[in-house]
Coordinates of C-alpha atoms in Angstrom, one line a residue:
M1 CA -0.1 -0.1 0.0
E2 CA 2.8 2.6 0.9
R3 CA 4.3 1.6 -2.6
A4 CA 1.0 2.7 -4.1
Y5 CA 0.9 5.8 -2.3
C6 CA 4.4 6.9 -3.1
F7 CA 3.8 5.8 -6.9
L8 CA 0.7 8.3 -6.9
G9 CA 2.7 11.0 -5.4
C10 CA 5.4 10.7 -7.9
L11 CA 2.6 10.8 -10.6
L12 CA 1.0 13.9 -9.2
L13 CA 4.3 15.8 -8.8
A14 CA 5.0 14.7 -12.4
A15 CA 2.1 16.1 -13.7
G16 CA 1.8 19.1 -11.6
G17 CA 5.7 20.4 -11.9
P18 CA 5.4 21.4 -15.8
L19 CA 2.0 23.0 -15.0
A20 CA 3.6 25.2 -12.1
A21 CA 6.6 26.0 -13.9
A22 CA 4.8 26.9 -17.2
K23 CA 4.1 30.5 -17.6
R24 CA 0.9 32.1 -19.3
F25 CA 0.6 35.2 -21.2
H26 CA -1.3 36.9 -18.2
D27 CA 1.9 35.8 -16.2
V28 CA 4.1 38.0 -18.5
L29 CA 1.9 40.9 -19.4
G30 CA -0.6 41.2 -17.1
N31 CA -0.5 42.7 -13.4
E32 CA -4.1 41.0 -12.6
R33 CA -5.9 37.9 -13.8
T34 CA -9.0 38.9 -16.4
S35 CA -11.7 36.6 -15.6
A36 CA -13.1 34.2 -18.4
H37 CA -16.6 36.5 -18.5
M38 CA -14.8 39.6 -19.0
R39 CA -12.6 38.2 -22.1
E40 CA -15.6 36.8 -23.5
H41 CA -17.5 39.8 -23.3
N42 CA -14.9 41.8 -24.7
Q43 CA -13.6 39.6 -27.5
L44 CA -11.2 41.4 -29.9
N45 CA -11.0 40.3 -33.5
G46 CA -7.8 38.2 -34.1
W47 CA -6.6 37.8 -30.7
S48 CA -6.0 35.2 -28.4
S49 CA -6.6 34.5 -24.6
D50 CA -3.9 35.3 -22.4
E51 CA -4.4 31.8 -21.0
N52 CA -2.4 30.4 -23.5
D53 CA 1.3 29.0 -22.9
W54 CA 4.4 31.6 -23.2
N55 CA 7.5 30.1 -24.4
E56 CA 9.8 31.3 -21.8
R57 CA 12.8 29.1 -23.1
L58 CA 12.7 31.2 -26.3
Y59 CA 11.2 34.6 -25.1
P60 CA 12.8 34.9 -21.4
V61 CA 10.7 37.1 -18.8
W62 CA 12.7 39.4 -16.8
K63 CA 11.2 41.6 -13.8
R64 CA 11.3 44.9 -13.3
G65 CA 14.9 45.8 -11.6
D66 CA 16.6 42.6 -13.1
P67 CA 20.3 43.4 -13.6
R68 CA 20.0 41.7 -17.1
W69 CA 17.9 44.7 -18.5
E70 CA 21.1 46.9 -18.2
K71 CA 22.9 44.5 -20.9
S72 CA 20.0 43.8 -23.1
W73 CA 20.7 46.4 -25.7
R74 CA 24.3 47.5 -26.8
G75 CA 25.4 51.0 -26.0
G76 CA 22.7 52.0 -23.3
Q77 CA 18.7 51.2 -23.1
V78 CA 15.9 51.2 -25.8
K79 CA 12.8 52.9 -24.4
A80 CA 9.4 52.4 -25.7
V81 CA 6.9 54.8 -26.4
L82 CA 2.9 53.7 -26.9
T83 CA 0.2 56.2 -27.9
S84 CA -3.1 56.0 -29.2
D85 CA -5.6 57.9 -30.7
S86 CA -8.1 57.8 -27.7
P87 CA -10.9 58.5 -26.5
A88 CA -12.8 56.3 -28.9
L89 CA -16.3 56.4 -29.5
V90 CA -17.7 52.9 -28.9
G91 CA -18.1 51.0 -32.4
S92 CA -15.2 52.9 -33.7
N93 CA -11.7 51.9 -34.4
I94 CA -8.7 52.8 -32.1
T95 CA -5.3 52.6 -33.4
F96 CA -2.4 52.0 -30.9
V97 CA 1.4 52.9 -32.0
V98 CA 4.5 52.2 -30.3
N99 CA 7.9 53.9 -31.5
L100 CA 11.2 52.8 -30.1
V101 CA 13.7 55.5 -28.9
F102 CA 17.4 54.1 -29.2
P103 CA 20.4 55.3 -27.4
R104 CA 22.5 58.1 -28.7
C105 CA 24.2 57.6 -32.1
Q106 CA 22.1 54.9 -32.9
K107 CA 19.4 55.0 -35.7
E108 CA 17.4 52.4 -38.1
D109 CA 18.7 52.3 -41.7
A110 CA 16.7 51.8 -44.8
D111 CA 17.0 47.9 -44.6
G112 CA 16.0 48.1 -40.9
N113 CA 19.2 47.2 -39.5
I114 CA 20.2 49.1 -36.4
V115 CA 23.6 51.2 -37.0
Y116 CA 25.9 53.9 -35.7
E117 CA 25.2 57.3 -36.7
K118 CA 28.1 59.0 -38.7
N119 CA 29.9 62.0 -36.9
C120 CA 28.4 61.5 -33.8
T121 CA 30.2 60.7 -30.6
D122 CA 28.5 58.7 -27.6
G123 CA 31.3 58.9 -25.2
A124 CA 32.8 55.6 -26.2
G125 CA 34.6 56.4 -29.3
P126 CA 34.1 55.1 -33.1
S127 CA 33.1 51.5 -33.5
A128 CA 34.8 49.7 -35.9
D129 CA 31.6 47.7 -37.0
P130 CA 29.0 50.0 -38.3
Y131 CA 26.1 47.9 -37.3
V132 CA 24.7 47.8 -33.7
Y133 CA 22.7 44.9 -34.8
N134 CA 22.6 43.4 -38.2
W135 CA 19.2 41.7 -38.8
T136 CA 20.0 40.7 -42.1
A137 CA 23.1 38.6 -41.4
W138 CA 21.4 37.0 -38.6
A139 CA 18.4 36.2 -40.6
E140 CA 20.4 34.6 -43.4
D141 CA 22.5 32.6 -41.0
A142 CA 19.1 31.4 -39.0
D143 CA 17.4 30.4 -42.4
G144 CA 20.4 28.0 -43.1
G145 CA 19.4 28.2 -46.5
N146 CA 16.5 26.2 -46.3
G147 CA 14.0 28.4 -45.9
S148 CA 11.9 26.7 -43.4
S149 CA 9.4 28.4 -41.2
H150 CA 11.0 27.1 -38.1
S151 CA 14.1 28.2 -38.9
Y152 CA 12.7 31.8 -39.5
G153 CA 11.5 32.1 -36.0
E154 CA 8.5 31.8 -33.9
F155 CA 6.2 33.9 -31.6
P156 CA 6.0 33.4 -27.8
D157 CA 3.0 31.1 -28.0
G158 CA 4.7 28.7 -30.8
R159 CA 3.2 29.9 -33.9
P160 CA 5.6 30.5 -36.6
F161 CA 6.2 33.9 -38.2
P162 CA 4.3 34.4 -41.2
H163 CA 5.9 33.3 -44.7
H164 CA 4.5 36.4 -46.5
H165 CA 6.5 38.7 -44.4
R166 CA 9.6 36.8 -45.2
R167 CA 9.0 36.8 -48.9
R168 CA 8.2 40.6 -49.2
H169 CA 11.4 41.8 -47.1
R170 CA 13.6 39.6 -49.0
H171 CA 12.0 40.8 -52.5
H172 CA 12.1 44.8 -51.5
H173 CA 14.9 44.9 -48.9
G174 CA 17.6 42.2 -50.3
G175 CA 16.8 39.7 -47.6
S176 CA 16.6 41.9 -44.5
K177 CA 14.5 40.7 -41.6
C178 CA 12.4 42.9 -39.0
G179 CA 14.3 42.6 -36.1
F180 CA 11.8 43.0 -33.2
V181 CA 8.6 41.3 -32.1
Y182 CA 5.9 43.1 -30.2
V183 CA 3.4 41.4 -28.1
F184 CA 0.3 43.8 -27.3
H185 CA -1.6 42.9 -24.4
T186 CA -5.4 44.4 -23.2
L187 CA -9.0 42.9 -22.0
G188 CA -7.3 39.5 -21.2
Q189 CA -6.2 39.0 -24.6
Y190 CA -3.1 39.3 -26.4
Y191 CA -2.0 40.2 -30.4
Q192 CA 1.8 39.5 -31.4
K193 CA 3.3 40.9 -34.7
L194 CA 6.5 41.5 -36.3
G195 CA 8.0 45.0 -36.8
R196 CA 11.1 47.6 -37.1
S197 CA 11.6 50.6 -34.9
S198 CA 7.7 51.2 -35.1
A199 CA 4.6 49.0 -35.1
S200 CA 0.7 49.8 -35.0
I201 CA -2.3 48.0 -34.3
S202 CA -6.2 49.0 -34.5
I203 CA -9.1 47.1 -32.6
N204 CA -12.5 47.8 -32.9
T205 CA -14.2 48.9 -29.7
T206 CA -17.8 47.5 -30.6
N207 CA -17.4 44.6 -27.8
V208 CA -15.5 46.5 -25.5
T209 CA -16.5 47.9 -21.9
L210 CA -17.0 51.6 -21.6
G211 CA -14.3 53.2 -19.4
P212 CA -10.7 53.2 -19.1
Q213 CA -8.8 50.4 -20.1
V214 CA -5.2 49.6 -20.2
M215 CA -3.0 48.5 -23.3
E216 CA 0.7 47.2 -22.8
V217 CA 3.3 46.0 -25.0
A218 CA 6.4 43.9 -24.5
V219 CA 9.2 44.4 -27.2
Y220 CA 11.8 41.7 -27.8
R221 CA 14.7 41.8 -30.3
R222 CA 16.5 39.0 -32.3
D223 CA 19.4 37.1 -30.2
G224 CA 20.7 34.9 -32.5
R225 CA 18.0 31.9 -32.6
A226 CA 16.3 33.5 -29.4
Y227 CA 14.7 36.5 -28.2
A228 CA 15.7 39.3 -25.5
P229 CA 13.4 41.6 -24.0
V230 CA 14.5 45.2 -24.4
A231 CA 11.4 47.6 -23.7
E232 CA 8.1 47.4 -22.2
A233 CA 5.4 50.4 -22.3
K234 CA 1.6 51.0 -21.0
D235 CA -0.9 53.6 -22.1
V236 CA -4.4 54.1 -20.9
Y237 CA -7.1 54.4 -23.3
L238 CA -10.8 55.6 -23.1
V239 CA -14.0 53.9 -24.9
T240 CA -16.9 56.3 -24.2
D241 CA -20.7 56.8 -25.7
Q242 CA -20.3 60.3 -25.8
I243 CA -19.1 62.3 -28.9
L244 CA -15.9 64.2 -28.1
V245 CA -16.7 67.7 -29.2
F246 CA -14.6 70.9 -29.5
V247 CA -15.2 74.2 -30.9
N248 CA -12.8 76.8 -32.2
M249 CA -14.3 80.4 -31.9
S250 CA -12.8 83.4 -33.7
Q251 CA -13.5 86.8 -34.4
K252 CA -12.1 89.8 -36.4
N253 CA -10.3 92.3 -33.9
D254 CA -10.1 89.9 -31.1
R255 CA -6.8 90.1 -29.5
N256 CA -6.6 86.8 -28.0
A257 CA -9.2 84.1 -28.7
S258 CA -8.0 81.6 -26.0
D259 CA -9.5 83.9 -23.3
E260 CA -13.2 83.4 -24.2
T261 CA -13.5 87.3 -24.2
F262 CA -15.2 88.4 -27.6
L263 CA -16.3 91.9 -28.9
R264 CA -19.6 93.1 -28.9
D265 CA -21.4 94.0 -32.5
I266 CA -18.9 91.8 -34.4
P267 CA -19.6 88.3 -35.6
I268 CA -18.0 85.5 -33.9
L269 CA -17.4 82.3 -35.9
F270 CA -18.1 78.9 -34.3
N271 CA -16.5 76.0 -35.9
V272 CA -17.2 72.7 -34.5
L273 CA -14.6 69.8 -34.5
I274 CA -15.5 66.4 -33.7
H275 CA -12.7 63.9 -32.5
D276 CA -13.3 60.8 -35.1
P277 CA -10.1 59.5 -36.2
S278 CA -11.5 56.3 -37.6
H279 CA -14.4 58.2 -39.5
F280 CA -16.6 56.3 -37.9
L281 CA -19.3 59.1 -38.1
S282 CA -18.6 59.7 -41.6
G283 CA -21.9 58.2 -42.8
S284 CA -23.9 59.7 -40.0
I285 CA -26.3 62.3 -40.1
I286 CA -25.2 64.9 -37.8
S287 CA -27.1 67.9 -36.4
Y288 CA -26.0 70.8 -34.3
R289 CA -28.3 72.8 -31.5
W290 CA -26.9 75.9 -30.2
N291 CA -28.0 78.2 -27.4
F292 CA -26.1 81.3 -27.1
G293 CA -27.6 82.4 -24.0
D294 CA -28.6 85.9 -24.9
N295 CA -32.3 84.9 -25.2
T296 CA -32.0 84.5 -29.2
G297 CA -33.6 81.3 -29.1
L298 CA -32.4 78.0 -30.2
Y299 CA -30.3 77.2 -33.3
I300 CA -30.3 74.2 -35.2
S301 CA -28.2 73.3 -38.4
N302 CA -26.6 71.0 -40.4
H303 CA -23.3 72.6 -40.7
R304 CA -20.4 72.6 -38.3
T305 CA -19.9 76.3 -38.5
L306 CA -21.9 79.2 -37.6
N307 CA -21.8 82.9 -37.0
H308 CA -23.2 84.6 -34.0
T309 CA -23.3 88.5 -33.0
Y310 CA -23.8 89.7 -29.4
V311 CA -25.2 93.1 -29.3
F312 CA -24.7 93.6 -25.5
N313 CA -21.9 93.7 -23.0
G314 CA -21.9 90.9 -20.3
T315 CA -21.1 87.0 -19.7
F316 CA -23.0 84.5 -21.5
S317 CA -23.2 80.9 -21.4
V318 CA -23.1 79.1 -24.7
N319 CA -24.2 75.5 -24.9
L320 CA -24.1 73.0 -28.0
T321 CA -25.4 69.6 -28.4
V322 CA -24.4 67.4 -31.3
Q323 CA -26.8 64.6 -32.5
A324 CA -25.3 61.7 -34.8
A325 CA -27.6 59.0 -36.0
V326 CA -25.1 56.2 -36.5
P327 CA -25.8 53.5 -38.8
G328 CA -26.2 50.2 -36.9
P329 CA -27.4 46.6 -36.8
C330 CA -31.2 46.4 -36.9
P331 CA -32.9 44.2 -34.2
S332 CA -34.2 40.9 -35.3
P333 CA -37.7 41.5 -36.6
T334 CA -40.5 39.6 -34.8
P335 CA -43.3 38.4 -37.5
R336 CA -46.8 39.4 -36.6
P337 CA -49.3 36.7 -36.3
P338 CA -51.2 35.9 -39.4
K339 CA -54.4 37.6 -40.1
P340 CA -57.6 35.0 -40.4
T341 CA -58.3 35.7 -43.9
P342 CA -59.1 33.2 -46.3
S343 CA -57.2 35.1 -49.1
L344 CA -53.8 35.2 -47.3
P345 CA -51.6 32.1 -46.4
P346 CA -50.9 31.9 -42.7
T347 CA -47.4 32.6 -43.3
G348 CA -47.7 35.1 -46.0
D349 CA -47.9 38.4 -43.6
G350 CA -45.2 37.3 -41.2
L351 CA -43.0 36.8 -44.2
L352 CA -44.0 40.3 -45.4
E353 CA -43.1 42.0 -42.2
L354 CA -39.7 40.2 -41.9
R355 CA -38.8 41.5 -45.3
E356 CA -39.6 45.0 -44.6
G357 CA -37.8 44.8 -41.2
L358 CA -34.6 43.6 -43.2
D359 CA -34.8 46.5 -45.4
E360 CA -35.0 49.3 -43.0
D361 CA -32.0 51.6 -42.3
C362 CA -31.4 51.4 -38.4
R363 CA -29.6 53.8 -36.7
I364 CA -28.4 54.4 -33.0
D365 CA -28.5 58.1 -31.7
R366 CA -25.1 59.6 -30.0
Y367 CA -24.8 62.5 -28.4
G368 CA -22.0 65.1 -27.6
H369 CA -21.8 68.2 -25.6
F370 CA -19.8 71.5 -25.5
R371 CA -20.3 74.5 -22.9
A372 CA -18.4 77.8 -22.4
V373 CA -18.7 81.1 -20.9
L374 CA -18.0 84.0 -22.9
T375 CA -17.3 87.4 -21.8
I376 CA -18.6 90.2 -24.4
V377 CA -17.0 93.7 -24.2
E378 CA -16.5 96.9 -26.2
G379 CA -13.5 97.3 -28.6
I380 CA -12.1 98.7 -31.3
L381 CA -14.3 98.0 -34.2
E382 CA -12.8 99.7 -37.3
A383 CA -9.8 101.7 -38.1
S384 CA -8.9 103.6 -41.4
I385 CA -6.4 105.9 -42.6
V386 CA -7.9 109.4 -43.3
D387 CA -5.0 111.5 -44.6
V388 CA -1.2 111.6 -45.0
T389 CA 0.3 114.6 -44.5
E390 CA 4.4 115.6 -44.9
V391 CA 6.0 116.9 -42.1
L392 CA 7.7 120.4 -43.2
P393 CA 11.3 120.1 -41.8
P394 CA 12.9 123.0 -39.6
L395 CA 16.3 124.4 -40.9
P396 CA 18.4 122.5 -41.0
P397 CA 16.1 119.8 -42.4
P398 CA 16.3 116.4 -40.4
E399 CA 18.1 113.2 -41.7
D400 CA 14.9 111.0 -42.0
P401 CA 11.7 112.4 -43.7
L402 CA 8.6 112.6 -41.5
V403 CA 4.9 111.8 -42.3
D404 CA 1.9 112.2 -40.4
F405 CA -0.9 109.8 -40.4
L406 CA -4.4 110.8 -39.5
V407 CA -6.2 107.7 -38.2
A408 CA -9.9 107.4 -37.5
C409 CA -11.6 104.5 -35.5
E410 CA -14.7 103.2 -34.3
G411 CA -15.6 101.9 -30.9
T412 CA -13.4 102.3 -27.8
M413 CA -10.2 104.6 -27.9
P414 CA -7.1 102.5 -28.7
T415 CA -4.2 102.7 -25.9
E416 CA -1.4 101.8 -28.4
V417 CA -0.5 101.8 -31.9
C418 CA 1.8 99.8 -33.9
T419 CA 3.4 100.8 -37.4
V420 CA 5.2 98.1 -39.7
V421 CA 6.9 99.5 -42.6
S422 CA 7.3 97.0 -45.6
D423 CA 7.9 96.8 -49.0
P424 CA 5.4 98.0 -51.7
S425 CA 4.2 94.3 -51.8
C426 CA 3.8 94.5 -48.1
Q427 CA 5.2 91.1 -47.8
L428 CA 8.8 92.1 -46.5
A429 CA 8.7 94.0 -43.0
Q430 CA 11.6 96.8 -42.8
N431 CA 10.8 98.6 -39.5
T432 CA 8.5 98.0 -36.7
V433 CA 7.5 100.6 -34.0
C434 CA 4.9 100.6 -31.2
S435 CA 3.9 103.7 -28.8
P436 CA 1.1 104.9 -26.7
A437 CA -1.9 105.9 -28.8
E438 CA -2.6 109.8 -28.1
A439 CA -6.1 111.0 -29.3
A440 CA -6.5 114.1 -31.3
A441 CA -8.0 117.3 -29.1
G442 CA -12.0 117.2 -29.4
A443 CA -12.5 113.8 -31.0
A444 CA -13.8 110.6 -29.7
C445 CA -11.4 108.2 -31.8
L446 CA -9.1 110.2 -34.1
L447 CA -5.4 110.2 -33.5
T448 CA -2.3 111.3 -35.5
V449 CA 0.6 109.0 -35.9
R450 CA 3.9 110.5 -37.0
R451 CA 6.4 107.9 -38.4
A452 CA 10.1 108.6 -39.7
F453 CA 11.4 106.9 -42.9
R454 CA 15.0 105.9 -43.3
S455 CA 15.0 106.7 -47.0
P456 CA 12.7 107.9 -50.0
G457 CA 10.9 105.4 -51.7
T458 CA 7.2 103.6 -52.0
F459 CA 6.4 101.8 -48.9
C460 CA 3.5 99.5 -47.5
V461 CA 2.3 101.0 -43.9
N462 CA 0.3 98.8 -41.6
L463 CA -1.1 100.7 -38.5
T464 CA -2.3 98.5 -35.6
L465 CA -4.5 100.0 -33.3
G466 CA -5.0 98.1 -30.0
D467 CA -6.5 98.0 -26.3
D468 CA -6.7 95.0 -23.9
A469 CA -9.3 93.0 -25.6
S470 CA -9.0 94.1 -29.3
L471 CA -6.9 94.8 -32.4
A472 CA -7.7 96.9 -35.5
L473 CA -5.6 97.2 -38.7
A474 CA -5.4 99.9 -41.2
S475 CA -2.9 100.0 -44.2
T476 CA -2.1 102.2 -47.1
L477 CA 0.7 102.9 -49.6
V478 CA 2.9 105.8 -49.2
S479 CA 5.4 107.5 -51.4
V480 CA 8.1 109.0 -49.5
R481 CA 10.5 111.6 -51.7
G482 CA 12.7 112.9 -48.9
R483 CA 14.1 116.4 -49.3
R484 CA 12.0 118.0 -52.3
P485 CA 13.5 120.4 -54.9
G486 CA 11.9 123.5 -53.2
S487 CA 12.6 123.0 -49.8
P488 CA 14.6 125.9 -48.1
A489 CA 18.1 124.1 -48.1
R490 CA 18.0 123.4 -51.8
M491 CA 16.6 126.8 -52.5
A492 CA 19.5 128.8 -50.8
G493 CA 21.8 126.7 -52.8
G494 CA 19.7 127.3 -56.2
A495 CA 19.6 130.9 -55.7
L496 CA 23.6 131.1 -55.2
A497 CA 24.1 129.0 -58.7
A498 CA 21.3 131.1 -60.5
G499 CA 22.9 134.4 -59.5
C500 CA 26.7 133.1 -60.6
V501 CA 24.8 132.1 -64.0
A502 CA 23.4 135.4 -64.2
A503 CA 26.6 137.4 -63.7
L504 CA 28.1 135.6 -66.4
V505 CA 25.7 135.9 -68.9
A506 CA 25.8 139.7 -68.0
V507 CA 29.5 140.2 -68.7
I508 CA 29.3 138.2 -72.1
A509 CA 26.4 140.5 -73.1
L510 CA 28.5 143.6 -72.1
V511 CA 31.4 142.5 -74.2
V512 CA 29.1 141.8 -77.5
H513 CA 27.4 145.3 -77.0
R514 CA 30.7 147.0 -76.7
K515 CA 32.1 145.5 -79.9
R516 CA 29.0 146.2 -82.0
K517 CA 27.8 149.7 -80.5
E518 CA 29.3 153.0 -81.1
Y519 CA 31.4 154.4 -78.1
K520 CA 29.8 156.4 -75.8
P521 CA 31.1 158.6 -72.5
I522 CA 30.9 156.8 -69.6
D523 CA 28.7 158.7 -67.6
N524 CA 26.0 158.4 -70.2
S525 CA 26.2 154.7 -70.4
A526 CA 26.5 154.0 -66.7
G527 CA 22.8 154.0 -66.2
V528 CA 21.9 152.4 -69.3
R529 CA 24.3 149.5 -68.5
G530 CA 23.1 149.4 -64.8
K531 CA 19.6 149.5 -65.9
G532 CA 19.9 146.6 -68.4
L533 CA 21.7 144.5 -66.0
T534 CA 19.2 144.9 -63.6
V535 CA 16.4 143.8 -65.8
F536 CA 18.3 140.9 -67.0
L537 CA 19.0 139.6 -63.7
E538 CA 15.2 140.1 -62.8
H539 CA 14.4 137.9 -66.0
A540 CA 17.1 135.3 -64.9
K541 CA 15.8 135.1 -61.3
V542 CA 12.1 134.5 -62.6
K543 CA 13.6 132.0 -65.1
F544 CA 15.8 130.1 -62.8
L545 CA 14.0 130.7 -59.4
P546 CA 10.1 130.4 -59.8
G547 CA 8.3 131.5 -56.8
S548 CA 5.1 130.3 -57.6
R549 CA 3.9 127.1 -55.8
E550 CA 1.6 125.9 -58.5
K551 CA 4.6 124.0 -60.2
D552 CA 5.1 122.2 -56.6
P553 CA 5.2 118.5 -57.3
L554 CA 2.8 117.8 -54.3
L555 CA 0.3 119.0 -56.6
K556 CA 0.3 116.6 -59.0
N557 CA -0.1 113.5 -57.0
Q558 CA -1.4 110.4 -59.0
P559 CA -4.9 109.1 -57.9
G560 CA -4.8 106.2 -55.5
L561 CA -1.4 106.8 -54.3
L562 CA -0.7 108.9 -51.3
K563 CA 2.6 110.9 -51.5
A564 CA 4.6 112.7 -48.6
S565 CA 8.0 114.4 -48.5
A566 CA 9.7 116.2 -46.0

C-alpha cells in the first residue's frame, strides 16, 4: 500500500511540475488575472486568450529591476513609447502606435538594421563595426538556406512567423528581416506581430466595456536564434458612448481668442470639431443645436460652422448639443400573427413583415455636448487712415523724412499703436515701431501717428490700433520723396547758383554790346548798363528761381497713391 501511495505521489508531482513552471501570457504581461467572462464579453477580433502558454525558453521573462535589463541592448537602453488616438466612440476603431527610442548615436537604416550614426560621439569612441545589430546577417544564418518556417522564427505562443512577411522583405530589402517582436495585451487577450522600430495595431471597440482600459506592449529583439526583451510600455485608453466635441471660436479684431473674451457687434465664428480619427461618423446624419445664452432662441443647423453676434456687453453661456444618427445593426424582426383571412396564406404576412424589417436602415443616436462661458466687451471695431501729410522740416532739415498719418476708428479709444513699414508688396517688413496712442483734441476716436522713414521710396504702411481686448488694422501705400527741390536748403543753394550764371551772362552780353555799338561817354552809359543788368537779372531770377507754388510736385499726386515728402 505504501508503495502505491508513493507511486501516486510521484505521478502527481510529475504532472503538476510542468504546470506550475509553465508561464502564461497573463503571467508575463498582465498585472491582474482577467476573468473568463470579461474576456468573452470584450472579445477582440484576431486576438487570443492570455491563458495560452508563453515560451519562456525562447522569450525569457525579466522582472523590473533585473540587472539583465542593463545589458539587453548594446550602448544603452531602448525606450518604448506607446500612444493611441483615444478616446474612442464605442463601435469605432482605436489605433495604437509604439515607437522605439534608441540610445544616442544609434538609428535604423533603410533595411531595418540598427547602425551607428556617422560623425556622432556617444562617449565610447567610434566603433569599427558600423552595425549595432545586423538583422539581415542573423536572418540568413538562422534560415541556413533551407527557408523553413521553424528556422525563420516563432512567436511566444509557438506559432511560426508569417511566410509572406519573409518573402516581401527578401524581395524589397535584399533579405533583411524585421528585428523586433511586439506582443500587445489588453482585456485578457494578446496580439503578436513582427515589426521594425515602429509598430501599430487597431482594434474595434464594439464589444469593449465603456470606461478606461489599459494597453501594454512587450518588445523583444532578435538574439541569434532566441529573443531578448528590450522594452515595455503601457497606455491608458478610453472608450465612451459620448461624442467628443471641440469648438474653435474666432472673431475679427479679437486680440486673444483663448481667453473667451470677445467684442460686441462683431460676428463670432464657431467652428465645431469632432474627434473621429477612424471616420466612424462619416456616414452619419449630424445635427448641431446651439443656445448662445442671449435670449435669441435655439439655432439648429446641419453645418459645423455658425456665426453669431452679441449686441450687449456681459457674460453669456454657450451650449451646444451634437446629435449623430449612426448606422447600426437592426434588431431581429418579430413576425406578426397571420391575419385570419381566407385569401392570404397563414405565413404570408409574417414573411412580408420580416422583409420590411430587413430593408430598414437602422440607426443609433449618439450625443456630444460642449459648453463655454463668454465675456462680451466693447472694443475697437474699425480703423482707417483718412489723411497722410508731410511734415515741413525745420532749418536745417532732419536726416529722416517725417510723415503724419491721421487715423480714425470706431469703438473704444486705442491705448497703443504699432506701425509696420514694408516693401510695396507688403510682404517684407523693414521696420516696426510701437508707441502709446494719443487722441486728437476734441475727437472720440481720432489720432495722429508720426513716423520717420529711413530713405525715400514707396512703402506699405500697416497701422495696428490695440487695447486690452481688441486689435484693428489699417493699411496704405505711401510714396516718400525725401527733400524736395523746393525745400529751404535746396532753395538757398539754387539761388546762389542762379546768381553766378546770371552774372556770367551779363558780362558776356556787355562785351558783345561794346563791340557792336558805338563808343559813348561813361557817364551816359553807366545808367543804361546798370538798368540793363538789373532787368536781365530780374528775368534770370524769374527763369531760374520760380516763386509760384503752383508748380510744386506735391500738387500733381497720382490718384490712388498717397505721397508725402519732407
